Every structure is written in structure tokens, then in C-alpha cells.
mmCIF file of C-alpha atoms and ligand atoms in Angstrom:
data_model
loop_
_atom_site.group_PDB
_atom_site.id
_atom_site.type_symbol
_atom_site.label_atom_id
_atom_site.label_comp_id
_atom_site.label_asym_id
_atom_site.label_seq_id
_atom_site.Cartn_x
_atom_site.Cartn_y
_atom_site.Cartn_z
ATOM 1 C CA MET A 1 -12.037 -4.283 28.505
ATOM 2 C CA ASP A 2 -15.907 -5.155 26.703
ATOM 3 C CA TYR A 3 -16.856 -3.535 23.551
ATOM 4 C CA GLU A 4 -19.541 -1.635 25.257
ATOM 5 C CA SER A 5 -17.085 0.284 27.637
ATOM 6 C CA ILE A 6 -14.890 0.935 24.418
ATOM 7 C CA VAL A 7 -18.003 2.292 22.801
ATOM 8 C CA LYS A 8 -18.749 4.583 25.733
ATOM 9 C CA ILE A 9 -15.059 6.058 25.639
ATOM 10 C CA VAL A 10 -15.169 6.599 22.087
ATOM 11 C CA SER A 11 -18.393 8.759 22.387
ATOM 12 C CA GLU A 12 -16.930 10.621 25.005
ATOM 13 C CA SER A 13 -13.941 11.342 22.903
ATOM 14 C CA LEU A 14 -15.427 12.465 19.772
ATOM 15 C CA SER A 15 -18.200 14.933 18.562
ATOM 16 C CA GLU A 16 -21.413 13.292 18.039
ATOM 17 C CA LYS A 17 -21.113 13.624 14.202
ATOM 18 C CA ARG A 18 -17.567 11.899 14.401
ATOM 19 C CA PHE A 19 -18.861 9.189 16.830
ATOM 20 C CA LYS A 20 -21.755 8.595 14.499
ATOM 21 C CA HIS A 21 -19.430 8.122 11.599
ATOM 22 C CA SER A 22 -17.170 5.974 13.682
ATOM 23 C CA GLU A 23 -20.506 3.501 14.436
ATOM 24 C CA GLY A 24 -20.986 3.765 10.648
ATOM 25 C CA VAL A 25 -17.381 2.713 9.790
ATOM 26 C CA ALA A 26 -17.664 -0.302 12.584
ATOM 27 C CA ASP A 27 -20.977 -1.454 10.931
ATOM 28 C CA THR A 28 -19.849 -1.299 7.348
ATOM 29 C CA ALA A 29 -16.512 -3.000 8.545
ATOM 30 C CA VAL A 30 -18.510 -5.990 9.638
ATOM 31 C CA LYS A 31 -20.542 -6.439 6.602
ATOM 32 C CA LEU A 32 -17.054 -6.250 5.027
ATOM 33 C CA ALA A 33 -15.471 -8.559 7.089
ATOM 34 C CA ARG A 34 -18.263 -11.326 6.535
ATOM 35 C CA GLN A 35 -17.986 -10.853 3.083
ATOM 36 C CA TYR A 36 -14.261 -11.143 2.519
ATOM 37 C CA GLY A 37 -13.227 -13.154 5.611
ATOM 38 C CA TRP A 38 -11.851 -11.198 8.693
ATOM 39 C CA ASP A 39 -12.974 -11.519 12.297
ATOM 40 C CA GLU A 40 -16.363 -9.370 12.712
ATOM 41 C CA ASN A 41 -15.545 -8.530 16.094
ATOM 42 C CA GLU A 42 -11.992 -7.387 15.298
ATOM 43 C CA ALA A 43 -13.739 -5.337 12.338
ATOM 44 C CA ARG A 44 -16.038 -3.713 14.677
ATOM 45 C CA LEU A 45 -13.253 -2.726 16.995
ATOM 46 C CA ALA A 46 -11.216 -1.145 14.226
ATOM 47 C CA GLY A 47 -13.964 0.675 12.974
ATOM 48 C CA ILE A 48 -15.186 1.871 16.088
ATOM 49 C CA LEU A 49 -11.688 3.151 17.355
ATOM 50 C CA HIS A 50 -10.441 4.251 13.911
ATOM 51 C CA ASP A 51 -10.577 7.801 14.573
ATOM 52 C CA ILE A 52 -10.295 8.132 18.435
ATOM 53 C CA THR A 53 -7.386 10.465 18.630
ATOM 54 C CA LYS A 54 -8.815 12.664 15.708
ATOM 55 C CA GLU A 55 -10.115 15.480 17.914
ATOM 56 C CA LEU A 56 -7.134 15.835 20.029
ATOM 57 C CA GLY A 57 -5.234 19.198 19.422
ATOM 58 C CA PRO A 58 -1.889 19.573 17.980
ATOM 59 C CA ASP A 59 -0.350 19.558 21.227
ATOM 60 C CA GLU A 60 -2.149 16.426 22.505
ATOM 61 C CA GLN A 61 -1.056 14.769 19.208
ATOM 62 C CA LYS A 62 2.614 16.133 19.889
ATOM 63 C CA ALA A 63 2.300 14.768 23.432
ATOM 64 C CA LEU A 64 1.295 11.282 22.112
ATOM 65 C CA MET A 65 4.013 11.221 19.557
ATOM 66 C CA GLU A 66 6.437 11.844 22.491
ATOM 67 C CA LYS A 67 4.986 9.219 24.553
ATOM 68 C CA TYR A 68 5.249 6.465 21.846
ATOM 69 C CA SER A 69 8.442 7.705 20.461
ATOM 70 C CA ILE A 70 6.954 8.668 17.181
ATOM 71 C CA THR A 71 8.974 10.692 14.314
ATOM 72 C CA LEU A 72 6.783 11.940 11.514
ATOM 73 C CA ASP A 73 8.432 11.754 7.826
ATOM 74 C CA GLU A 74 8.698 14.660 5.469
ATOM 75 C CA ASP A 75 5.041 14.299 4.269
ATOM 76 C CA GLU A 76 3.369 13.894 7.754
ATOM 77 C CA LYS A 77 5.212 17.034 9.381
ATOM 78 C CA ASP A 78 2.789 19.473 7.839
ATOM 79 C CA ALA A 79 -0.177 17.339 7.333
ATOM 80 C CA PRO A 80 -1.975 17.286 10.936
ATOM 81 C CA LYS A 81 -5.006 15.535 9.232
ATOM 82 C CA LEU A 82 -2.752 12.284 9.045
ATOM 83 C CA TRP A 83 -1.491 12.443 12.515
ATOM 84 C CA HIS A 84 -4.405 10.679 14.359
ATOM 85 C CA ALA A 85 -3.837 7.498 12.437
ATOM 86 C CA ILE A 86 -0.165 7.570 13.403
ATOM 87 C CA THR A 87 -1.092 8.397 17.278
ATOM 88 C CA ALA A 88 -4.073 6.120 17.654
ATOM 89 C CA PRO A 89 -2.238 2.768 17.014
ATOM 90 C CA PRO A 90 0.133 2.731 19.804
ATOM 91 C CA TYR A 91 -2.502 4.418 22.293
ATOM 92 C CA ILE A 92 -5.203 1.840 21.671
ATOM 93 C CA SER A 93 -2.669 -1.165 21.904
ATOM 94 C CA GLU A 94 -1.893 0.245 25.345
ATOM 95 C CA ARG A 95 -5.327 1.413 26.214
ATOM 96 C CA PHE A 96 -7.254 -1.827 25.121
ATOM 97 C CA GLY A 97 -4.908 -4.177 24.053
ATOM 98 C CA VAL A 98 -6.088 -4.586 20.506
ATOM 99 C CA SER A 99 -4.685 -6.993 17.992
ATOM 100 C CA GLU A 100 -1.966 -6.493 15.309
ATOM 101 C CA ASP A 101 -4.489 -6.365 12.648
ATOM 102 C CA VAL A 102 -6.689 -3.883 14.526
ATOM 103 C CA ALA A 103 -3.618 -1.611 15.089
ATOM 104 C CA ARG A 104 -2.458 -1.701 11.624
ATOM 105 C CA SER A 105 -5.326 -1.110 9.932
ATOM 106 C CA VAL A 106 -5.917 1.867 11.647
ATOM 107 C CA ARG A 107 -2.747 2.964 11.094
ATOM 108 C CA TYR A 108 -3.280 2.760 7.343
ATOM 109 C CA HIS A 109 -6.748 4.264 7.079
ATOM 110 C CA THR A 110 -5.723 7.617 5.918
ATOM 111 C CA THR A 111 -2.988 6.861 3.390
ATOM 112 C CA GLY A 112 -3.209 3.044 2.542
ATOM 113 C CA ARG A 113 0.304 1.615 1.905
ATOM 114 C CA ALA A 114 1.742 -0.771 -0.723
ATOM 115 C CA GLY A 115 0.888 -4.245 0.124
ATOM 116 C CA MET A 116 -2.102 -3.618 2.341
ATOM 117 C CA SER A 117 -3.708 -6.610 4.258
ATOM 118 C CA LEU A 118 -7.300 -7.567 4.065
ATOM 119 C CA PRO A 119 -8.041 -5.775 7.435
ATOM 120 C CA GLU A 120 -6.251 -2.738 6.190
ATOM 121 C CA LYS A 121 -8.419 -2.587 3.247
ATOM 122 C CA ILE A 122 -11.536 -3.160 4.774
ATOM 123 C CA ILE A 123 -11.167 -0.334 7.381
ATOM 124 C CA TYR A 124 -9.816 2.092 4.460
ATOM 125 C CA LEU A 125 -13.047 1.341 2.359
ATOM 126 C CA ALA A 126 -15.093 1.153 5.542
ATOM 127 C CA ASP A 127 -14.286 4.799 6.453
ATOM 128 C CA TYR A 128 -14.601 5.891 2.919
ATOM 129 C CA VAL A 129 -18.159 4.456 2.144
ATOM 130 C CA GLU A 130 -19.890 4.270 5.608
ATOM 131 C CA PRO A 131 -23.667 5.357 5.277
ATOM 132 C CA MET A 132 -23.004 8.996 6.433
ATOM 133 C CA ARG A 133 -20.644 9.661 3.633
ATOM 134 C CA ASP A 134 -22.030 11.555 0.861
ATOM 135 C CA PHE A 135 -19.679 12.920 -2.108
ATOM 136 C CA ASP A 136 -19.737 12.514 -5.947
ATOM 137 C CA GLY A 137 -19.131 8.938 -6.594
ATOM 138 C CA VAL A 138 -19.879 7.307 -3.439
ATOM 139 C CA GLU A 139 -22.527 5.210 -4.666
ATOM 140 C CA LYS A 140 -20.227 3.676 -7.468
ATOM 141 C CA LEU A 141 -17.401 3.309 -4.852
ATOM 142 C CA ARG A 142 -19.836 1.717 -2.363
ATOM 143 C CA LYS A 143 -21.061 -0.719 -4.939
ATOM 144 C CA LEU A 144 -17.593 -1.795 -5.817
ATOM 145 C CA THR A 145 -16.557 -2.085 -2.136
ATOM 146 C CA PHE A 146 -18.784 -4.843 -1.845
ATOM 147 C CA SER A 147 -18.313 -6.360 -5.210
ATOM 148 C CA ASP A 148 -14.579 -6.329 -5.845
ATOM 149 C CA ILE A 149 -12.566 -5.191 -2.637
ATOM 150 C CA ASP A 150 -9.228 -4.579 -4.833
ATOM 151 C CA GLU A 151 -10.838 -2.489 -7.688
ATOM 152 C CA ALA A 152 -12.534 -0.553 -5.129
ATOM 153 C CA MET A 153 -9.211 0.167 -3.386
ATOM 154 C CA LYS A 154 -7.847 1.118 -6.687
ATOM 155 C CA LEU A 155 -10.664 3.720 -7.030
ATOM 156 C CA ALA A 156 -10.703 4.962 -3.820
ATOM 157 C CA LEU A 157 -6.815 5.599 -3.464
ATOM 158 C CA ARG A 158 -7.020 7.480 -6.873
ATOM 159 C CA MET A 159 -10.042 9.534 -5.372
ATOM 160 C CA SER A 160 -8.115 10.346 -2.255
ATOM 161 C CA ALA A 161 -5.052 11.172 -4.085
ATOM 162 C CA GLU A 162 -7.038 13.742 -6.491
ATOM 163 C CA GLU A 163 -8.903 15.130 -3.412
ATOM 164 C CA VAL A 164 -5.614 15.852 -1.822
ATOM 165 C CA ARG A 165 -4.046 17.527 -5.000
ATOM 166 C CA ARG A 166 -7.361 19.733 -5.432
ATOM 167 C CA ASN A 167 -6.823 21.011 -1.840
ATOM 168 C CA GLY A 168 -3.214 21.809 -2.818
ATOM 169 C CA LYS A 169 -1.660 19.352 -0.615
ATOM 170 C CA LYS A 170 1.040 16.793 -1.286
ATOM 171 C CA VAL A 171 -0.253 13.347 -1.602
ATOM 172 C CA HIS A 172 1.597 11.144 0.766
ATOM 173 C CA HIS A 173 4.271 8.705 -0.587
ATOM 174 C CA ASN A 174 2.330 5.740 1.327
ATOM 175 C CA THR A 175 -0.467 6.692 -0.987
ATOM 176 C CA LEU A 176 1.467 6.897 -4.449
ATOM 177 C CA GLU A 177 3.179 3.542 -3.410
ATOM 178 C CA ALA A 178 -0.168 1.909 -2.861
ATOM 179 C CA ILE A 179 -1.542 3.075 -6.283
ATOM 180 C CA GLU A 180 1.559 1.860 -7.871
ATOM 181 C CA PHE A 181 1.366 -1.534 -6.056
ATOM 182 C CA MET A 182 -2.400 -1.999 -7.155
ATOM 183 C CA LYS A 183 -1.641 -1.690 -10.841
HETATM 184 FE FE1 FE2 B 201 -9.687 9.016 10.033
HETATM 185 FE FE1 FE2 B 202 -12.972 8.386 9.736
#
């Protein structure tokens, strides 16, 4: 399927705001791919698709988990916000035939993981600093993302863990392991 047809499907699957966010992630991912050395088309595709299952309800998410034989771990069962990163990879692999790099960068865009690949770092950070993002410290993180991707990952993972804790939630073990790994 060509990119324009995929964009159309994404726009029909998401609210206008989240679709714009996804376009921002795709554009940012392309810039990062050029800078750090990943295929631009792959980066664009991963960016536009990363949240494609995010607006499905819990029952639809569960139906996808059933379909793709996904089992959630203890940190994921009560964290529906993480589910879209788990259901999207098999869904986009089946529907659009995306590469392993695209699927894996979508898989780890919410939690990170120990030993992230360059594509995984690019989508994680593009999601964090795309132009519509506005939060305390976004400018600093944005700059760092374009100057030192590993330092940016360290900062982003710490900020993400802090935010989860602030919201009274448990930090996913993948995030904790990613922070340890990057030290
Ligand atoms: Fe997401
Ligand atoms: Fe996102």
C-alpha cells in the first residue's frame, strides 16, 4: 500500500488532534533519520503509524490482543495507556506489511527498553518532541534530541518515569531497565 493511502487510513482512525500529532512525529522522525542514519521512508511510516490503535476502546484492544495472542505482563494489565504500543505492531505488520524496524520502534515508543536500536530511539524521541508538544523542558529535550540522541534518551526516559510517578502510577519495568542500560 502506498504512503498516501496509509495516511488516509490513519486520519480516519484518529481524532484530528492525534492525527496532527502523528504527522508531527512522522516529520520529526524523518529529520532524525536524516541526521542519525535511518531510512527516511521507514521513519515516516513508523511515525505516522505509531498511535494508530490508540483510540480503540478497551474491548477493541482486547480483541486485538486475543487475535494476535498477546499476553500482558503485570505492569501492563492495569495500564491501558500502554496497550496501543503492544497491539499496533502485529496490526500494522499484518495490514501494511511494515518492516521489523518499523514494528519494533512502534512497540517501544511508550516505555523504551534496554538496548534500544536507533529506529526505536528515533520514534521514542520524535513522539516526545514533535512540534505540537508543549511541556516544561520540551525545548531543552528538543535541542538535545538533535545534538546527542543518547543524552536525549537518558533525559526523556527520566522525565517519562517522573511523570508516571507524579500520576501515582507504577513505572513499567522496560523503562526502568532502559534507564539502567543508558547509564
Ligand atoms: Fe503512543
Ligand atoms: Fe504519540
